[in-house]
PDB file of C-alpha atoms in Angstrom:
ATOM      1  CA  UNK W 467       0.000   0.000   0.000  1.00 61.00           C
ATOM      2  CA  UNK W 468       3.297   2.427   0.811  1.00 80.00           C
ATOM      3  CA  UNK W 469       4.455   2.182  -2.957  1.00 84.00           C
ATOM      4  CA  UNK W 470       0.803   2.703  -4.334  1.00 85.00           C
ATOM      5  CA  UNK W 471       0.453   5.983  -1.860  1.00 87.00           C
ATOM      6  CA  UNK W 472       4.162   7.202  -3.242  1.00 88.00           C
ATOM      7  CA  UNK W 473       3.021   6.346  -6.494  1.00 88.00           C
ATOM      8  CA  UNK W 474      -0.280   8.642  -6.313  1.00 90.00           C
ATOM      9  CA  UNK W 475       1.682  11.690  -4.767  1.00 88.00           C
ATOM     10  CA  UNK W 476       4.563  11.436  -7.276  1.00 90.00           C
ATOM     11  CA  UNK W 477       1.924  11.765  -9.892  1.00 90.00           C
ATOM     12  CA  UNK W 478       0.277  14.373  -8.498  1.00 89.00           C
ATOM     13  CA  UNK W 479       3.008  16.859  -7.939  1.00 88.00           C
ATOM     14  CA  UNK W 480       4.131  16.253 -11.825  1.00 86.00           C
ATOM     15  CA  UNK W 481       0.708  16.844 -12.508  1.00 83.00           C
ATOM     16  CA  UNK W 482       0.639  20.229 -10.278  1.00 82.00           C
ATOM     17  CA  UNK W 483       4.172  21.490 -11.402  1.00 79.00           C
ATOM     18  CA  UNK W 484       3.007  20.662 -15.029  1.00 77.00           C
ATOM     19  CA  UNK W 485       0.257  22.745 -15.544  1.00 74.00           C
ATOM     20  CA  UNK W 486       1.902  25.552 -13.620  1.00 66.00           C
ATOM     21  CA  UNK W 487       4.587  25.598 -16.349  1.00 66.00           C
ATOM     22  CA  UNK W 488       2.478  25.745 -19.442  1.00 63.00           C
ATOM     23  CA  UNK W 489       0.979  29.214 -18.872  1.00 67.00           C
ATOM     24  CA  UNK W 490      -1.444  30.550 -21.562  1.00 65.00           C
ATOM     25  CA  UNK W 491      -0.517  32.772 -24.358  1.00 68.00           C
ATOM     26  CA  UNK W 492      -2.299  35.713 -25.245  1.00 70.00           C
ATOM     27  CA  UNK W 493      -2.225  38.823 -27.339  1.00 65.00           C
ATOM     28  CA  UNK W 494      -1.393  42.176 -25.795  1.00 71.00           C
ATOM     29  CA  UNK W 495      -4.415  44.414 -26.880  1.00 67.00           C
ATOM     30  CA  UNK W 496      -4.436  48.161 -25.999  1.00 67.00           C
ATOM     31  CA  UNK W 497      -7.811  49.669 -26.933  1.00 67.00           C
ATOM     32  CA  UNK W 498      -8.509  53.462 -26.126  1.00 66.00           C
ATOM     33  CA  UNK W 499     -11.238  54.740 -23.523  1.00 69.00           C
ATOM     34  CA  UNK W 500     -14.467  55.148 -24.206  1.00 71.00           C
ATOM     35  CA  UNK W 501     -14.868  58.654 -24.294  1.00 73.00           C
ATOM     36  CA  UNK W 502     -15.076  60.215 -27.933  1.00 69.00           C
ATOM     37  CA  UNK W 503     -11.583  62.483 -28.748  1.00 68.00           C
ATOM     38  CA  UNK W 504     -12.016  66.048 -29.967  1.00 70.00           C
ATOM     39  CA  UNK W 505      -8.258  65.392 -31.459  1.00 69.00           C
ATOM     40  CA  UNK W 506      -8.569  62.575 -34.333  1.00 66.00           C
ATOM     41  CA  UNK W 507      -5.617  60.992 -35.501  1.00 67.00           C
ATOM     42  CA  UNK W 508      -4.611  62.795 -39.023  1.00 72.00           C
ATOM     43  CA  UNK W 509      -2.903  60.562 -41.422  1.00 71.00           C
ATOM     44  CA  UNK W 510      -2.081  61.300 -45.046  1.00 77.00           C
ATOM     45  CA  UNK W 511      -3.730  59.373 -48.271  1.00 79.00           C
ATOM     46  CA  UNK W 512      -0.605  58.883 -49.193  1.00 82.00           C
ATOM     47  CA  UNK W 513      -0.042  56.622 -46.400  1.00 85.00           C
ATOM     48  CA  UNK W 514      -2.937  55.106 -45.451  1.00 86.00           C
ATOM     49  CA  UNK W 515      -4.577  51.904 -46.776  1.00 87.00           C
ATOM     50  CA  UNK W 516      -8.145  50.490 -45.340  1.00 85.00           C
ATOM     51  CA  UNK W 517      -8.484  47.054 -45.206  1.00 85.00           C
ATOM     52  CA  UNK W 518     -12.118  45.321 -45.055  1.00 83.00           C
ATOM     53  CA  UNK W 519     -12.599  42.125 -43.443  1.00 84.00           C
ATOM     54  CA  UNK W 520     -15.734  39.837 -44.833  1.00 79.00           C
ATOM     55  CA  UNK W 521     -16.278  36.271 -44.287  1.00 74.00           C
ATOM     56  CA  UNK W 522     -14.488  34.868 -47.290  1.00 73.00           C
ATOM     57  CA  UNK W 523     -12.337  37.723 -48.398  1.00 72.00           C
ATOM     58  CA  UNK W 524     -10.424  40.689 -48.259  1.00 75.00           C
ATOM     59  CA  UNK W 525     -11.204  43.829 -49.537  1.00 72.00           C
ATOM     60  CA  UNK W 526      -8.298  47.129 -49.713  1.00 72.00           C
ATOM     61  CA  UNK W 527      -7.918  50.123 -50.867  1.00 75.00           C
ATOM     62  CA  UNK W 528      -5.323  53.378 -51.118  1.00 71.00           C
ATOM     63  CA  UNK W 529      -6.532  56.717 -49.210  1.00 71.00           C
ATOM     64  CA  UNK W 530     -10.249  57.334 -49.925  1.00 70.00           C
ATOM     65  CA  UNK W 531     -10.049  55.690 -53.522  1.00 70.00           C
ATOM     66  CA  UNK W 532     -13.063  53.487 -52.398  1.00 69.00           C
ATOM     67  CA  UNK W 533     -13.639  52.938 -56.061  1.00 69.00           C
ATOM     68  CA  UNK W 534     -10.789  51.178 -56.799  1.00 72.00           C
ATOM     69  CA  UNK W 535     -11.558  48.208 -53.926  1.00 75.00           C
ATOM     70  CA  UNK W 536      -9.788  45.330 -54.949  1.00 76.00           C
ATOM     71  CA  UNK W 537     -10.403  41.887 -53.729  1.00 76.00           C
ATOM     72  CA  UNK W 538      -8.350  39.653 -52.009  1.00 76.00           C
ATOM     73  CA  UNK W 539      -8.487  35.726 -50.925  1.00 71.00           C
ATOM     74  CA  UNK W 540      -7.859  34.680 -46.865  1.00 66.00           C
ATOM     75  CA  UNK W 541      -6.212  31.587 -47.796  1.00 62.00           C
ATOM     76  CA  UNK W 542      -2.788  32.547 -49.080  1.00 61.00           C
ATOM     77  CA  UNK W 543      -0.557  35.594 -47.767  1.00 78.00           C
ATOM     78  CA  UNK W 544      -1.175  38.114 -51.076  1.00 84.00           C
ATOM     79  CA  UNK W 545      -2.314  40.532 -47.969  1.00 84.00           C
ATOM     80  CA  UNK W 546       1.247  40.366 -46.579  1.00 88.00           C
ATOM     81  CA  UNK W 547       2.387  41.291 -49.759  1.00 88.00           C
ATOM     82  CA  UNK W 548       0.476  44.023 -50.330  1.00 86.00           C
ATOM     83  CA  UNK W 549       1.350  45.397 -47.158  1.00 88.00           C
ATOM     84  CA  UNK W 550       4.779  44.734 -47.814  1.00 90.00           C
ATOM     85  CA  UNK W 551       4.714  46.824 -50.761  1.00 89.00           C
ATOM     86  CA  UNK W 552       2.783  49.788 -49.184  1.00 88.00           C
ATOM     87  CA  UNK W 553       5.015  50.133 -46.750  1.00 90.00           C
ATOM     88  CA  UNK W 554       8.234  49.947 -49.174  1.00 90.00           C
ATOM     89  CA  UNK W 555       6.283  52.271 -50.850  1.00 88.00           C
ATOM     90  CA  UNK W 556       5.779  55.100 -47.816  1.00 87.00           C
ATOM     91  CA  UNK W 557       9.386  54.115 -47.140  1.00 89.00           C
ATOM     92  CA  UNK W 558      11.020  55.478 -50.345  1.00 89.00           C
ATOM     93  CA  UNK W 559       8.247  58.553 -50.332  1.00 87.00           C
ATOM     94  CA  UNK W 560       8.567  59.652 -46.778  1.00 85.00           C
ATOM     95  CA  UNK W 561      11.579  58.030 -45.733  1.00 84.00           C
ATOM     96  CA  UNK W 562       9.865  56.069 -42.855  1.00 80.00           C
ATOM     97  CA  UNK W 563       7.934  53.059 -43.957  1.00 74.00           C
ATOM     98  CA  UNK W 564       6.341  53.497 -39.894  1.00 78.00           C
ATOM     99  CA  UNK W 565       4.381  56.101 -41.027  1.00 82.00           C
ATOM    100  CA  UNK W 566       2.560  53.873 -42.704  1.00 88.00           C
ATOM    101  CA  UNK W 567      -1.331  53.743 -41.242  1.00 90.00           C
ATOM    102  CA  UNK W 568      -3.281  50.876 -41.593  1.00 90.00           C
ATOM    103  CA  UNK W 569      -7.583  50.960 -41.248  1.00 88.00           C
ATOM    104  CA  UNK W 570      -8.735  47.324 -40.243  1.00 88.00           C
ATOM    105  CA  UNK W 571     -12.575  47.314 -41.041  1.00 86.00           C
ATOM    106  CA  UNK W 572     -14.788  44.480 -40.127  1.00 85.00           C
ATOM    107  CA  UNK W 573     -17.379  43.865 -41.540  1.00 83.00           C
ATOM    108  CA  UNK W 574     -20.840  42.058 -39.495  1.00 81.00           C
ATOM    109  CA  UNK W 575     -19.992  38.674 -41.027  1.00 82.00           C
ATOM    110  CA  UNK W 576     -16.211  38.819 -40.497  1.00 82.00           C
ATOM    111  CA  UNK W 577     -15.324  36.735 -37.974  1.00 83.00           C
ATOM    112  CA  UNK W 578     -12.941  36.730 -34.647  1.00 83.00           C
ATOM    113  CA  UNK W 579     -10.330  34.827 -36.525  1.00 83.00           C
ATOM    114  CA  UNK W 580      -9.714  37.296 -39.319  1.00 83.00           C
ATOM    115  CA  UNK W 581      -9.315  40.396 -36.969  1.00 85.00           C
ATOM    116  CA  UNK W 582      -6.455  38.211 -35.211  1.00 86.00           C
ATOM    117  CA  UNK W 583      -4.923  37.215 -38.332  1.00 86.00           C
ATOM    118  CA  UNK W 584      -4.728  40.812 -39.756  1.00 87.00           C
ATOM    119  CA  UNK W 585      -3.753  41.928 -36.438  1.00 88.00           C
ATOM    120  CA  UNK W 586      -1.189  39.211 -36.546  1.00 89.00           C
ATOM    121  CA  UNK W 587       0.034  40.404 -39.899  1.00 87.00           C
ATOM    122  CA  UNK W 588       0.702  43.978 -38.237  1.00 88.00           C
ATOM    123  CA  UNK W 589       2.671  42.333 -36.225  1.00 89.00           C
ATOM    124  CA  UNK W 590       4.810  40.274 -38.471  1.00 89.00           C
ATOM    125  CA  UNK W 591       5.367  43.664 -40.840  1.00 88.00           C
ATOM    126  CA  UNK W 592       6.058  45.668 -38.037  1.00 88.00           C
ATOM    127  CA  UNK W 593       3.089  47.859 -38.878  1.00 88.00           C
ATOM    128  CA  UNK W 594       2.658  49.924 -35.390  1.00 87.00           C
ATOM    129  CA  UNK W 595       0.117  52.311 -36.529  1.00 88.00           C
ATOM    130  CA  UNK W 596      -3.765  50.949 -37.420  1.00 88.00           C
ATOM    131  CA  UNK W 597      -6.705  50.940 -36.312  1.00 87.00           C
ATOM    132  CA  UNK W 598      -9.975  49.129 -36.092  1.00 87.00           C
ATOM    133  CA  UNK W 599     -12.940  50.511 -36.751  1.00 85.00           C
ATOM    134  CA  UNK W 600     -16.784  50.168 -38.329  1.00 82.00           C
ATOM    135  CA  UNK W 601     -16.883  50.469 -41.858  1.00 80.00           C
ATOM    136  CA  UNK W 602     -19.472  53.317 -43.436  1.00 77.00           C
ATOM    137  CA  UNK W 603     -21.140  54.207 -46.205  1.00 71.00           C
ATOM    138  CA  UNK W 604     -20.127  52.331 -49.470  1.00 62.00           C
ATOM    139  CA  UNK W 605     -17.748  49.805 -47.162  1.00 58.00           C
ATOM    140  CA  UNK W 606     -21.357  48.346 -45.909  1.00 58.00           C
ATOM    141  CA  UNK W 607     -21.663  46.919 -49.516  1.00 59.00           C
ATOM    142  CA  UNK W 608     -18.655  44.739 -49.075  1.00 56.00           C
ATOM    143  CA  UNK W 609     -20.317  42.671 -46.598  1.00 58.00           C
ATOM    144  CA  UNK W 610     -19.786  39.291 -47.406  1.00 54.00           C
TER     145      UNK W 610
END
């Protein structure tokens, strides 16, 4: 019965000091308060691009050039490289490729796991200034 008792309390403490090793991961998330800003943030056409999230796809665009939305498929990384080449772009125009402003826009049938992506994708191309916020007006129509 001695062993059988060791046995049970060696199992237990590598169960105990297992679990206290693997610690969850999660993302860091600052969001702003709730109360509205009189001071907007001001960033140039030049440098901004909006990205729409829908359910099966991607939709960008340059500035306020709505009407030139293109399209853009959630299964492969062309997002990365279109990001990629926006910001090489602001680089060799401004000579900071972090000035570089990103809108995230999600639709009502995007879901959780293409906000993180794009937000991951920030964070692989060291993108440090975007945003997330509704889309309006003619964005609405992108709601897939």
């Amino acid at each position: 019965l001695t062993p059988m008792v060791d046995l049970g309390f060696l199992l237990l403490t590598f169960f105990i000091f297992s679990t206290a090793l693997s610690k969850p991961k999660q993302m860091r998330l600052i969001l702003p308060d709730d109360e509205p800003t009189n001071d907007p943030i001001k960033a140039s056409e030049e440098k901004t691009i909006s990205i729409i999230l829908g359910r099966d796809s991607l939709y960008y665009y340059y500035g306020k050039d709505i009407a030139n939305t293109k399209s853009v498929s959630k299964t492969n990384n062309e997002i990365r490289d279109i990001l990629i080449k926006k910001k090489k772009e602001v680089a060799a125009r401004f000579n900071d490729g972090h000035e570089m402003f990103v809108v995230i826009k999600p639709s009502a049938n995007a879901n959780y796991e293409s906000i993180v992506n794009i937000l991951d994708e920030m964070t692989i191309n060291d993108i440090t200034r975007h945003a997330i916020v509704d889309p309006e007006g003619q964005e609405l129509l992108f709601n897939n």
